[in-house]
XYZ file of C-alpha atoms in Angstrom:
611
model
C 54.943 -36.840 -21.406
C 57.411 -35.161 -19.492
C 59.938 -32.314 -21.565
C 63.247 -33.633 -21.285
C 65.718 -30.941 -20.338
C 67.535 -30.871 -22.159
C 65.176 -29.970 -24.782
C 64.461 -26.580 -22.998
C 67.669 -25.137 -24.080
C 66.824 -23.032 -26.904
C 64.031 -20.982 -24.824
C 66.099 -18.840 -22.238
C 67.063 -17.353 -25.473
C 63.449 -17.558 -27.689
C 61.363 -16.397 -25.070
C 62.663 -13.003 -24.052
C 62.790 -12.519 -27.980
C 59.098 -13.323 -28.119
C 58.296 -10.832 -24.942
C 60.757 -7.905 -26.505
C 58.890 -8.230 -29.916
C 55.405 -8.433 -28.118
C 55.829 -5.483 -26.245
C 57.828 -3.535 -28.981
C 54.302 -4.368 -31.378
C 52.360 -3.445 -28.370
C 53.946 -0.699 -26.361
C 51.997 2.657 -28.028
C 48.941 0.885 -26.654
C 50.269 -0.744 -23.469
C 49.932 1.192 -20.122
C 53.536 1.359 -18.120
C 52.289 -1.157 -15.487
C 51.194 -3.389 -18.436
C 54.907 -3.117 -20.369
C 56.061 -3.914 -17.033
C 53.926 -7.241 -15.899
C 54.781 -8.735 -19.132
C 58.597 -8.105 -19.263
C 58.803 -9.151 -15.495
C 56.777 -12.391 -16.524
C 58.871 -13.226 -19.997
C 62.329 -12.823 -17.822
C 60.869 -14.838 -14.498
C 59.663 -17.625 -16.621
C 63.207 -17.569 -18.373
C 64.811 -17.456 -15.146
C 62.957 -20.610 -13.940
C 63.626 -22.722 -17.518
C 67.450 -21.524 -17.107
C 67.038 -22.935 -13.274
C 65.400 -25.879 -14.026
C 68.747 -26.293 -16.768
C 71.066 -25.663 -14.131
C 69.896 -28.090 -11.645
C 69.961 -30.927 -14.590
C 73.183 -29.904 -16.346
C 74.512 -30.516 -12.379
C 74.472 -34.225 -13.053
C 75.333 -34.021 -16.589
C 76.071 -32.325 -19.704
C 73.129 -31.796 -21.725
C 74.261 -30.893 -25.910
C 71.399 -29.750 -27.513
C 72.004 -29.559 -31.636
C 69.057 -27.265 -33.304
C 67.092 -29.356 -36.449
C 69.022 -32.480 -35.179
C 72.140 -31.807 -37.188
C 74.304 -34.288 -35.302
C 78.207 -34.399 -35.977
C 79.413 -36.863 -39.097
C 82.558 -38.041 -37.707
C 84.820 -35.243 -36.519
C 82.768 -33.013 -39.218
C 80.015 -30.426 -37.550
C 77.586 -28.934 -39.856
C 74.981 -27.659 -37.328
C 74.755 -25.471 -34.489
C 74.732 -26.464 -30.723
C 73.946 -25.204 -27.097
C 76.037 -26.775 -24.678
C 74.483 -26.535 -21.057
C 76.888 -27.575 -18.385
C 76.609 -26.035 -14.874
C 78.652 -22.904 -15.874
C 76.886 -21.822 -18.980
C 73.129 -22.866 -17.095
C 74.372 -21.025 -14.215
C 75.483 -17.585 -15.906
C 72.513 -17.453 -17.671
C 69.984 -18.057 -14.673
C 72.515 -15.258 -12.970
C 71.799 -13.138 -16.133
C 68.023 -14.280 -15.795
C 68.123 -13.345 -11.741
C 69.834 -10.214 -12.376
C 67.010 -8.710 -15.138
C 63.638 -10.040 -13.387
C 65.134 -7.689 -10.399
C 66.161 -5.254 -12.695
C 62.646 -5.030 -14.271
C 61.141 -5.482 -10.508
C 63.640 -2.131 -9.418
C 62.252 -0.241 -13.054
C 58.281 -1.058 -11.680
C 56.410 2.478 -12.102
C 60.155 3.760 -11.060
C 62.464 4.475 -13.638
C 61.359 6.326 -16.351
C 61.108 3.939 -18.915
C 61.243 6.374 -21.999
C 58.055 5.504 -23.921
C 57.621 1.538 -22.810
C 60.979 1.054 -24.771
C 63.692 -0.345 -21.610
C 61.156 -3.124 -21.010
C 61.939 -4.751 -24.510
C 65.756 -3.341 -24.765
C 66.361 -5.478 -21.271
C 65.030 -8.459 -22.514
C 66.432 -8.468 -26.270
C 69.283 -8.104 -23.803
C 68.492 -10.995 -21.761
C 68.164 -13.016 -24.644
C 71.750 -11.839 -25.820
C 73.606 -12.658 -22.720
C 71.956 -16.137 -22.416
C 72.814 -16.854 -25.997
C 76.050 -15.780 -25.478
C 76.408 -18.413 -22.193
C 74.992 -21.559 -23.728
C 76.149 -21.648 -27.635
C 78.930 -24.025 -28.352
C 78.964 -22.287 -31.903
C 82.510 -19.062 -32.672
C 80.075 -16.772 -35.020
C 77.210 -17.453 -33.232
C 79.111 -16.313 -30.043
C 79.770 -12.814 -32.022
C 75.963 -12.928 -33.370
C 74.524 -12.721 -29.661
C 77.831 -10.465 -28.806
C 76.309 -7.997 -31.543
C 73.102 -8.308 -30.266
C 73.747 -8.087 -26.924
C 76.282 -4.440 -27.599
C 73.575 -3.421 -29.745
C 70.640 -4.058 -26.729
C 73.088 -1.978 -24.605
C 74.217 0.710 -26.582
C 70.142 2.227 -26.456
C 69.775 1.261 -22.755
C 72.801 3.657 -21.906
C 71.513 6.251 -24.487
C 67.930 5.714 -23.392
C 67.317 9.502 -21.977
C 67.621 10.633 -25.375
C 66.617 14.307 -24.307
C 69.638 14.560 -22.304
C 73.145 15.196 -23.647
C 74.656 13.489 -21.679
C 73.655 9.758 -22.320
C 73.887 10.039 -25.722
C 77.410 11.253 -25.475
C 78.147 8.086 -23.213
C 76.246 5.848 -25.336
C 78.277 6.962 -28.433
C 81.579 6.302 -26.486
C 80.129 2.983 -25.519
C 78.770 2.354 -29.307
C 82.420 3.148 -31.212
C 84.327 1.107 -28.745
C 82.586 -2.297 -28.916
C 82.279 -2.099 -32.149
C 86.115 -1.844 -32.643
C 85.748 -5.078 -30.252
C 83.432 -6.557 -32.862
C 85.087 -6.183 -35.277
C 88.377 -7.574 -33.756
C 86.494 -10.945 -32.731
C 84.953 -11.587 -36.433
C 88.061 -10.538 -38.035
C 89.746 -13.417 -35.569
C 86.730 -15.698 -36.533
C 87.804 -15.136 -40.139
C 91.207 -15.585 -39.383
C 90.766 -19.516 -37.580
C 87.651 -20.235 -40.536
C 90.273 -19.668 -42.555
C 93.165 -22.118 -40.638
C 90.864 -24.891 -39.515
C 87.322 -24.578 -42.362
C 85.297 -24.826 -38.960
C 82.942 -22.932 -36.777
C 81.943 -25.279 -34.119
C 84.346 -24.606 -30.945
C 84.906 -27.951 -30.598
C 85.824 -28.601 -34.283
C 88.429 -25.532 -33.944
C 89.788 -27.027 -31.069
C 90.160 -30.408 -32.729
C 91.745 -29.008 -35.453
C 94.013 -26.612 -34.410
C 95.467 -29.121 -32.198
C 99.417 -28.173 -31.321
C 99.385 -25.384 -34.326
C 100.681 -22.076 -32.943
C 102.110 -20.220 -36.068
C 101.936 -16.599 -36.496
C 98.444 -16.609 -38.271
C 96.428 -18.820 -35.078
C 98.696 -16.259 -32.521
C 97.422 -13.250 -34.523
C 93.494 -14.791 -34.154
C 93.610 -15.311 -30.518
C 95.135 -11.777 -29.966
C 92.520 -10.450 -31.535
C 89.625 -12.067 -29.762
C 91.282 -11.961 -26.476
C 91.595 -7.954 -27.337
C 87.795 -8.443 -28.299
C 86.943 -9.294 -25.213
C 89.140 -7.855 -22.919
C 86.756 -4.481 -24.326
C 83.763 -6.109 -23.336
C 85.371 -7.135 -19.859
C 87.085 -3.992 -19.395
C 90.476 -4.885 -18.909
C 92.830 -1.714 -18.703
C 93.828 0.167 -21.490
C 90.733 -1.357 -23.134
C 88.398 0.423 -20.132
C 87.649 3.878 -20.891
C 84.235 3.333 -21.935
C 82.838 1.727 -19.175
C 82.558 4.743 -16.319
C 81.066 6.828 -19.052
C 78.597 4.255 -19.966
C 77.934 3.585 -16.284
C 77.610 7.669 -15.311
C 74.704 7.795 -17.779
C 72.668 4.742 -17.582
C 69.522 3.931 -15.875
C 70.297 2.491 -12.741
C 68.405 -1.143 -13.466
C 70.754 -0.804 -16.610
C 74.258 -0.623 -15.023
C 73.063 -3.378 -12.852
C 73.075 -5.992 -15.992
C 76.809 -3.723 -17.012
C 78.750 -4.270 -13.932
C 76.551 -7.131 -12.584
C 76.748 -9.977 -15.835
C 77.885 -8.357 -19.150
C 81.701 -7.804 -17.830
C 81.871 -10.858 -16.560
C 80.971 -12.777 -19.744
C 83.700 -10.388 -21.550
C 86.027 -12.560 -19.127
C 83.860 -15.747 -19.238
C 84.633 -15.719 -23.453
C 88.203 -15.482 -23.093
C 88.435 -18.046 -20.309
C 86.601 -20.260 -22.282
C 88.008 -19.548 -26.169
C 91.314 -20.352 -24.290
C 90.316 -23.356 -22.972
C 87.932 -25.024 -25.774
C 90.058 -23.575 -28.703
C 93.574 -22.886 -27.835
C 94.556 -25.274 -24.793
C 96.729 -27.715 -27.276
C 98.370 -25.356 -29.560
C 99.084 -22.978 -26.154
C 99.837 -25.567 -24.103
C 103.959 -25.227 -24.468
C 103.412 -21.780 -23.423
C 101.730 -21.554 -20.625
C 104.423 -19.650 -18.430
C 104.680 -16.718 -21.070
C 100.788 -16.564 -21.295
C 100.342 -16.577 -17.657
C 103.041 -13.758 -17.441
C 100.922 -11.618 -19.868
C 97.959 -12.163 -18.341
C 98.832 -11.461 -14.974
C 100.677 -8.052 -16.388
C 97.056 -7.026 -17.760
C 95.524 -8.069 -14.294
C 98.030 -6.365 -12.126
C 97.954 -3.185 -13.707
C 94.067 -3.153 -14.148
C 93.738 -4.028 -10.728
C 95.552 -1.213 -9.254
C 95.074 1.259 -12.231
C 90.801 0.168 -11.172
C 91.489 0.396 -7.348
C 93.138 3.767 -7.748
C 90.672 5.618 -9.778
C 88.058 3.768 -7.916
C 88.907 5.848 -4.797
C 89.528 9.376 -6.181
C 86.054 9.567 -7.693
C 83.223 11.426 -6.528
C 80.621 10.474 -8.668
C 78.921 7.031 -6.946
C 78.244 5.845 -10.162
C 81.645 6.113 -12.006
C 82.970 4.969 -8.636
C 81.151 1.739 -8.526
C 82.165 1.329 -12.373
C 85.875 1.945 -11.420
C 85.387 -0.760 -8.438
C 83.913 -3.344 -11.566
C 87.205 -2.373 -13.257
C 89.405 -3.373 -10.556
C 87.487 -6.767 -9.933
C 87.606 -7.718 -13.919
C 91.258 -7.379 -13.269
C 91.616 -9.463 -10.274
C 89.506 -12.411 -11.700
C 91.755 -12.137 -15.205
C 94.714 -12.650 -12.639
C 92.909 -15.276 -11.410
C 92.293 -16.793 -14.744
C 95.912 -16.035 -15.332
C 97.084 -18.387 -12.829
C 95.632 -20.706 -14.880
C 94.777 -24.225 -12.593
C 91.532 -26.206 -12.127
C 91.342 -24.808 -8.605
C 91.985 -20.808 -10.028
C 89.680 -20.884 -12.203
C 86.536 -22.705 -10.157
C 87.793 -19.517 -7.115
C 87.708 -16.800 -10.277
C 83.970 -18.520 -11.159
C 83.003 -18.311 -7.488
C 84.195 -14.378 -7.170
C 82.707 -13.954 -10.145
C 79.114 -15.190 -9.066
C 79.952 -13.128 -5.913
C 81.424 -9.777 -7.424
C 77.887 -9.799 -9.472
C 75.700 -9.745 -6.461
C 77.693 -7.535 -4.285
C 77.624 -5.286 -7.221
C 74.283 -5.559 -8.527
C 73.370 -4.727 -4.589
C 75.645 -0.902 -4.516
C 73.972 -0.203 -7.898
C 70.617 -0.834 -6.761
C 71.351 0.708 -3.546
C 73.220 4.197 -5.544
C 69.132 3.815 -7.103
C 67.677 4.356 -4.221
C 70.096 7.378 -2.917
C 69.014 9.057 -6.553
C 65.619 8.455 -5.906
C 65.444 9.999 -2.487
C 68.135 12.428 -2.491
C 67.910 13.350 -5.845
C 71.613 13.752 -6.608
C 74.843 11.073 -7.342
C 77.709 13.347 -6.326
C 79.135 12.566 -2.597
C 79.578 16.380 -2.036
C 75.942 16.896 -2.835
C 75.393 14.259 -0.778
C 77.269 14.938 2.482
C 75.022 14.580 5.570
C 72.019 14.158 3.514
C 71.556 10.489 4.662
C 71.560 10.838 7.941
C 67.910 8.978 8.214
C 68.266 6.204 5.580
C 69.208 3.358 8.182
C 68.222 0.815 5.967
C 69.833 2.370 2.452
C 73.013 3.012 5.028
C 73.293 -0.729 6.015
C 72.764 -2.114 2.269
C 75.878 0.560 1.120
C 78.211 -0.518 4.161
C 77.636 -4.243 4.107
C 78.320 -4.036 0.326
C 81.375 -2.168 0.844
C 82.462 -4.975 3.124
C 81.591 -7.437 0.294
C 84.148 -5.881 -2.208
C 86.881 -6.026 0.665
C 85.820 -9.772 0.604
C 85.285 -9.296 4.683
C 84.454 -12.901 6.480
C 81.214 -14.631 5.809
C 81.094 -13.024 2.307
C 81.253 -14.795 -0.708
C 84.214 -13.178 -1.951
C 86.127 -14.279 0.870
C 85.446 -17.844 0.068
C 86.698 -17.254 -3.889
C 89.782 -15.361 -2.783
C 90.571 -18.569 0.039
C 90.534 -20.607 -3.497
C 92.670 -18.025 -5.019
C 95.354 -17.651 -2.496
C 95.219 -21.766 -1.969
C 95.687 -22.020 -6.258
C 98.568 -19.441 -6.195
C 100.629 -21.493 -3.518
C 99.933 -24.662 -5.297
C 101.289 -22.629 -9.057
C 104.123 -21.246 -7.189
C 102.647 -17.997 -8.384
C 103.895 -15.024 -6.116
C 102.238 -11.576 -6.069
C 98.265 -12.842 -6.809
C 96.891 -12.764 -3.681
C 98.293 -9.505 -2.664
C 96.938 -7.704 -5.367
C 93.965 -9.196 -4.447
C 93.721 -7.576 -0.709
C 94.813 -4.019 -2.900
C 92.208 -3.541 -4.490
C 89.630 -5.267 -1.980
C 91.274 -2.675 0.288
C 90.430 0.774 -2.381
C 87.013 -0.251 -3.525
C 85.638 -0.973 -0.256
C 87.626 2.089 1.103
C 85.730 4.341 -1.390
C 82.643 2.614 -0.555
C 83.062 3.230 2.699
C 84.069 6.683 2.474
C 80.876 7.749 0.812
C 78.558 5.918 3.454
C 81.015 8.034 6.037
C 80.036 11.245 4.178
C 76.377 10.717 3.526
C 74.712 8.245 6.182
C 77.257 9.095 8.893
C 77.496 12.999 8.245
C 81.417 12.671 9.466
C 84.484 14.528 8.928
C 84.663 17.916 6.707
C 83.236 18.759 3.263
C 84.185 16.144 0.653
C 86.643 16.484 -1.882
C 85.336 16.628 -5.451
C 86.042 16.299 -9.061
C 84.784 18.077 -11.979
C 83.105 14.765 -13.077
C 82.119 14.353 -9.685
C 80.638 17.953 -9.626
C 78.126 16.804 -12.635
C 76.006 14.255 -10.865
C 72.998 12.922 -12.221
C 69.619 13.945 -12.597
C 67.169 11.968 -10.921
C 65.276 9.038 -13.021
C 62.014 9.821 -11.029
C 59.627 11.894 -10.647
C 59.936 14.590 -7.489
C 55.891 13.855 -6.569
C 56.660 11.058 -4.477
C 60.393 10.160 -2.497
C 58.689 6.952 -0.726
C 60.417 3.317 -0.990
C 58.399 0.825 -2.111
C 58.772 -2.772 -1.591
C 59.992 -3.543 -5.093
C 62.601 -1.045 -4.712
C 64.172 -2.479 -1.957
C 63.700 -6.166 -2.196
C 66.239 -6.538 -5.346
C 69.262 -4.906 -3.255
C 68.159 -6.644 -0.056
C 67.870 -10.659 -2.036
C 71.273 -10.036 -3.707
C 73.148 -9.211 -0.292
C 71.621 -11.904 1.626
C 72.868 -14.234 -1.391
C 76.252 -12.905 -1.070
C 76.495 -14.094 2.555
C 74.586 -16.890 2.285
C 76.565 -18.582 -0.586
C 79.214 -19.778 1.949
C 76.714 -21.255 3.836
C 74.832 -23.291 1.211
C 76.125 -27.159 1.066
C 76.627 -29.263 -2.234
C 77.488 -25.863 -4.912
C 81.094 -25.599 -4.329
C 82.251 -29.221 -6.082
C 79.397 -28.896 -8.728
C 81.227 -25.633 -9.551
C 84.960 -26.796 -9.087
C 84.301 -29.940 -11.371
C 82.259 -28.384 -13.798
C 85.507 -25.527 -13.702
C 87.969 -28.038 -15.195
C 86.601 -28.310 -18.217
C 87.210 -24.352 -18.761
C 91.137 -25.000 -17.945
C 93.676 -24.632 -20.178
C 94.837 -27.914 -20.467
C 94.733 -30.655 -23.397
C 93.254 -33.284 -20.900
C 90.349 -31.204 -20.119
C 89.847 -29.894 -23.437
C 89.615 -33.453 -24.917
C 87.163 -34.082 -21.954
C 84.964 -31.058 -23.721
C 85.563 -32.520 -27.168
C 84.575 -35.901 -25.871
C 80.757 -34.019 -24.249
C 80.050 -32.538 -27.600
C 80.741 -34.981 -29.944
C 79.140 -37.961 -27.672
C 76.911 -36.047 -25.468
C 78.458 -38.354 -22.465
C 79.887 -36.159 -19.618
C 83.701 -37.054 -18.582
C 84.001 -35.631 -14.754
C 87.237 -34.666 -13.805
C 87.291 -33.925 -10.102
C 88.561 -31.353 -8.371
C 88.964 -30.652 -4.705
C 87.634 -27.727 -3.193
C 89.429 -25.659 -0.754
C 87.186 -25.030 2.199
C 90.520 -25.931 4.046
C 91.712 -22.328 3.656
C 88.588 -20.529 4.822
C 90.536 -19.460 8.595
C 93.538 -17.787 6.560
C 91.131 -16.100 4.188
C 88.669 -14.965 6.935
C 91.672 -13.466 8.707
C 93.021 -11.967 5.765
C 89.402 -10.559 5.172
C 89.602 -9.073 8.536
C 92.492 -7.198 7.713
C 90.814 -6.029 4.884
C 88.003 -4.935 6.222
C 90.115 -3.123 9.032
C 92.466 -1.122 6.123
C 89.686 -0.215 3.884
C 88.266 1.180 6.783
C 91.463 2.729 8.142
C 92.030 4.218 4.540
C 88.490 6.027 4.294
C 89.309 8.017 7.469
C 92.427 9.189 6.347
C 90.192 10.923 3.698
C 87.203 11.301 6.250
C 89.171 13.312 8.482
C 91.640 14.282 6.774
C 91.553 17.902 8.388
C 91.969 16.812 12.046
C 95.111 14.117 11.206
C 98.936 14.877 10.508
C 99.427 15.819 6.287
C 101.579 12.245 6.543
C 98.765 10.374 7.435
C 96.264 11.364 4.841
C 96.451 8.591 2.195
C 93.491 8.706 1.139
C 93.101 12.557 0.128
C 96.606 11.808 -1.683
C 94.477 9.385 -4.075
C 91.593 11.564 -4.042
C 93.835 14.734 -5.585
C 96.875 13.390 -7.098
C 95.698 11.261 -10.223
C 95.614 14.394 -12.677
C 97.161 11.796 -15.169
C 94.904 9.449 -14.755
C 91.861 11.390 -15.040
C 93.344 13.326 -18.050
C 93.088 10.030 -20.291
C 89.672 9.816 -18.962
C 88.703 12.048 -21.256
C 85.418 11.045 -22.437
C 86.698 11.938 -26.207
C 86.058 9.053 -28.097
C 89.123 9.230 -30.382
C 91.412 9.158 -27.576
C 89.763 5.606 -26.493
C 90.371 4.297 -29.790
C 94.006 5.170 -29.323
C 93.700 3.629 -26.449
C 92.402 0.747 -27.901
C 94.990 0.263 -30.595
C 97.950 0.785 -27.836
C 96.658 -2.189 -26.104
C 96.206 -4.274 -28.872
C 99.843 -3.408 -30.008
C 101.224 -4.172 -26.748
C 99.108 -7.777 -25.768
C 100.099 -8.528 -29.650
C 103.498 -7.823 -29.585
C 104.107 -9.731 -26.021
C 102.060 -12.518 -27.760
C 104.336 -12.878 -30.619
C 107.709 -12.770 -28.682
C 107.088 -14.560 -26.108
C 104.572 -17.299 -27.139
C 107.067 -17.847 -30.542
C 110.120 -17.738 -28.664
């Protein structure tokens, strides 16, 4: 008898949990190749169950409640996965993203003692918990577990200072975001006596007193940490700096983005009704936070020297342009935010694993250590460049087709301001990008600038006995870019992904619709056009792009040979001193941080949503 799907819910999370504790029982006696086969096995067959989810949840909803505890009336007692085509599809994307990760770590990455194997997939099982569950403490249980997976991946070099250091940065900041998401999960227990999203949802209905304002400030905040929004940030380039390459690939490539995919849906499954009177004031806080993380990102991305830190800087300023895309707020925005989402993770994923294989073979991470050193890396040259095109969404990239729904949603919301932010900080993180792949592959222009975090580098994760690529070092970097250009390309996605996206609007019709799926397991579809129609604008506007980020990495390039008024780009290099003094890397300084930000999205919360 055939396994009904829906049925196969609960293993993307049970069986990397099985692998991590059979290798964790195992690993003194298991041989590195060993520890390897199995975790590449556990995550590929979870990547094919999470597939095989994805392609069913594209024709409907599938509501899978654990021991059969179905809902009495409007009452929910037990705990549910719901698997539409946006919580299947992040966590095949998370699946993807580790069996490549683990493919990358083969005999490669030291994998200190047989322990990353069974971190990446208790980590696995985290983030695809985290997708599916329809439950508010269970989404803080696999949060927890999922911070906790990832605070020993960054600190997994334990003999080096410096990992630890980042680690403990990472460590005291998301736990401050824990603690702000259960105290908010206390807060609406408290208000509604539920923990089921749709329950809260149901019950909060239009109540927006002090008390429910105070609990979605505080696990917006939550997230925002996780997602990196600025001032909640600081911990992410020092958790990037230090990890294990395959490790920053799951950071920048999947865990940020479910930071963003939490608030987009808390907003939309628990507040939509009691928010909805306030939707310009929200909007106008949100796309504050976006604007200035966006630029704030773009900016740092640019002046640093590290590849690394740069490439965490670059995640920065793309968490902030999909927040102002969830900002905008319409069924159109937020399907374009899902599709740059899906694309910002394999453009990403591809510079990371690419900055791998520089570290392997050069054996260094800073660009002055770097300069002309790459001079016969064709192939590592083309993966950098094309994914520095990527992040400047150029045309045929899948980025250019999310920011065409983007510019198309901020015309139709009479939203000014979006789209140009947008081309900013496509513009600096493809500039930096490109600068690098100037300096290293190219060998042009003088002597780089540098920074002292920049002058630190890395030390290599491999051994020095052999600087040969191997086929399963390359193939991860090389899949993920021909995904990102292919994704335009590929018929029948783009209105799976745009309907599926209303239900994750911030509306009270398409939060009833999600009410309705849980409670009845039937599937309301609410269509939604897709905006192929604005593909010639964005491809032009991509162009342009392409052409200024360009522009901008020779005015740092050659920044000896052109007039001083000219040299943009070694202004942003050298002139941030303020910036990269609250980059400090002291971990009480990010808690102040923390607590500004909080203060500030509170306060503009309670004025302007009670007003």
């Amino acid at each position: 008898m055939p396994v009904h799907p829906g049925n196969l819910a609960p293993l993307p999370v049970a069986l990397p949990l099985l692998g991590a504790a059979l290798i964790a029982v195992t690993r003194k006696w298991l041989s590195r190749t060993a520890a390897d086969t199995i975790a590449v096995v556990f995550a590929g067959v979870t990547f094919a169950i999470a597939g095989r989810l994805l392609f069913h949840s594209a024709h409907a909803t599938e509501v899978y409640w654990f021991g059969k505890w179905y809902p009495r009336g409007s009452m929910v007692l037990g705990i549910t996965f719901v698997v539409d085509p946006i919580s299947a599809g992040l966590a095949t994307l998370a699946s993807l993203l580790t069996v490549l990760a683990l493919l990358f770590a083969w005999r490669f990455v030291d994998s200190g003692g047989n322990h990353l194997q069974p971190l990446m997939l208790l980590f696995l099982a985290a983030m695809c918990g985290f997708s599916l569950t329809g439950d508010l403490f269970n989404l803080f249980v696999f949060f927890e577990l999922m911070s906790t997976a990832a605070f020993a991946l960054c600190g997994l070099k334990i003999a080096e200072p410096a990992p630890l250091q980042g680690s403990f940065n990472f460590a005291v900041t998301n736990t401050i975001a824990a603690f702000l998401v259960l105290t908010g999960i206390a807060l609406l227990y408290a208000v509604t006596g539920a923990l089921n999203m749709a329950q809260i949802g149901l019950s909060l209905a239009h109540r927006h007193d002090p008390l429910v304002l105070f609990a979605f400030t505080l696990l917006t905040c939550g997230f925002f940490i996780k997602a990196a929004i600025t001032p909640f940030h600081f911990w992410l380039p020092d958790a990037h700096a230090v990890a294990p390459t395959p490790v920053c690939v799951l950071f920048s490539g999947i865990m940020v983005e479910l930071g963003l995919y939490a608030v987009l849906r808390l907003h939309a499954v628990l507040f939509a009704q009691a928010l909805a009177p306030h939707t310009t004031q929200l909007r106008t806080i949100l796309l504050l936070f976006g604007a200035v993380t966006t630029l704030i990102g773009g900016m740092m991305c640019y002046a640093e020297h590290h590849l690394k830190r740069l490439l965490a800087f670059s995640t920065i300023t793309h968490a902030g342009m999909m927040l102002l895309a969830i900002a905008i707020g319409s069924p159109l925005a937020v399907a374009a935010m899902l599709t740059y989402l899906l694309a910002h993770a394999l453009i990403k994923s591809t510079l990371f694993f690419t900055s791998g294989l520089i570290l392997h073979r050069l054996r260094s991470i800073s660009e002055r250590a770097l300069f002309r050193r790459g001079t016969a890396m064709p192939f590592t040259a083309a993966l950098w460049f094309l994914g520095g095109a990527g992040l400047a969404a150029a045309p045929g990239f899948a980025t250019m087709l999310a920011e065409a729904g983007v510019e198309r949603a901020e015309e139709l919301a009479r939203v000014h301001g979006v789209a140009l932010l947008f081309l900013i900080g496509g513009v600096l993180t493809g500039a930096a990008v490109f600068r690098v792949g100037m300096h290293t592959f190219l060998g042009w222009g003088s002597e780089p600038l540098t920074d002292e975090a920049g002058e630190v580098g890395e030390l290599p994760e491999t051994s020095e006995a052999d600087h040969r690529l191997y086929w399963y070092q390359v193939l991860p970097p090389a899949l993920l870019l021909a995904m990102a250009v292919a994704l335009p390309f590929i018929p029948g996605w783009l209105p799976i992904l745009a309907n599926a996206a209303v239900t994750l609007t911030a509306t009270p019709l398409s939060q009833a619709a999600y009410l309705h799926t849980v409670y009845t397991s039937q599937t309301v579809i609410l269509t939604q056009p897709t905006w192929r129609e604005a593909l010639p604008g964005a491809a032009l506007r991509g162009a342009a792009a392409l052409v200024l980020a360009w522009l901008l990495a020779c005015t740092s390039v050659f920044r000896l040979r052109i007039d001083r008024r000219l040299r943009i780009g070694a202004r942003i290099e050298g002139e941030l001193r303020l910036l990269r003094a609250l980059q400090s890397g002291n971990p009480g300084d990010y808690v102040l941080y923390l607590t500004a930000g909080l203060a500030i999205f509170g306060s503009a919360a309670m004025l302007l949503l009670r007003s």
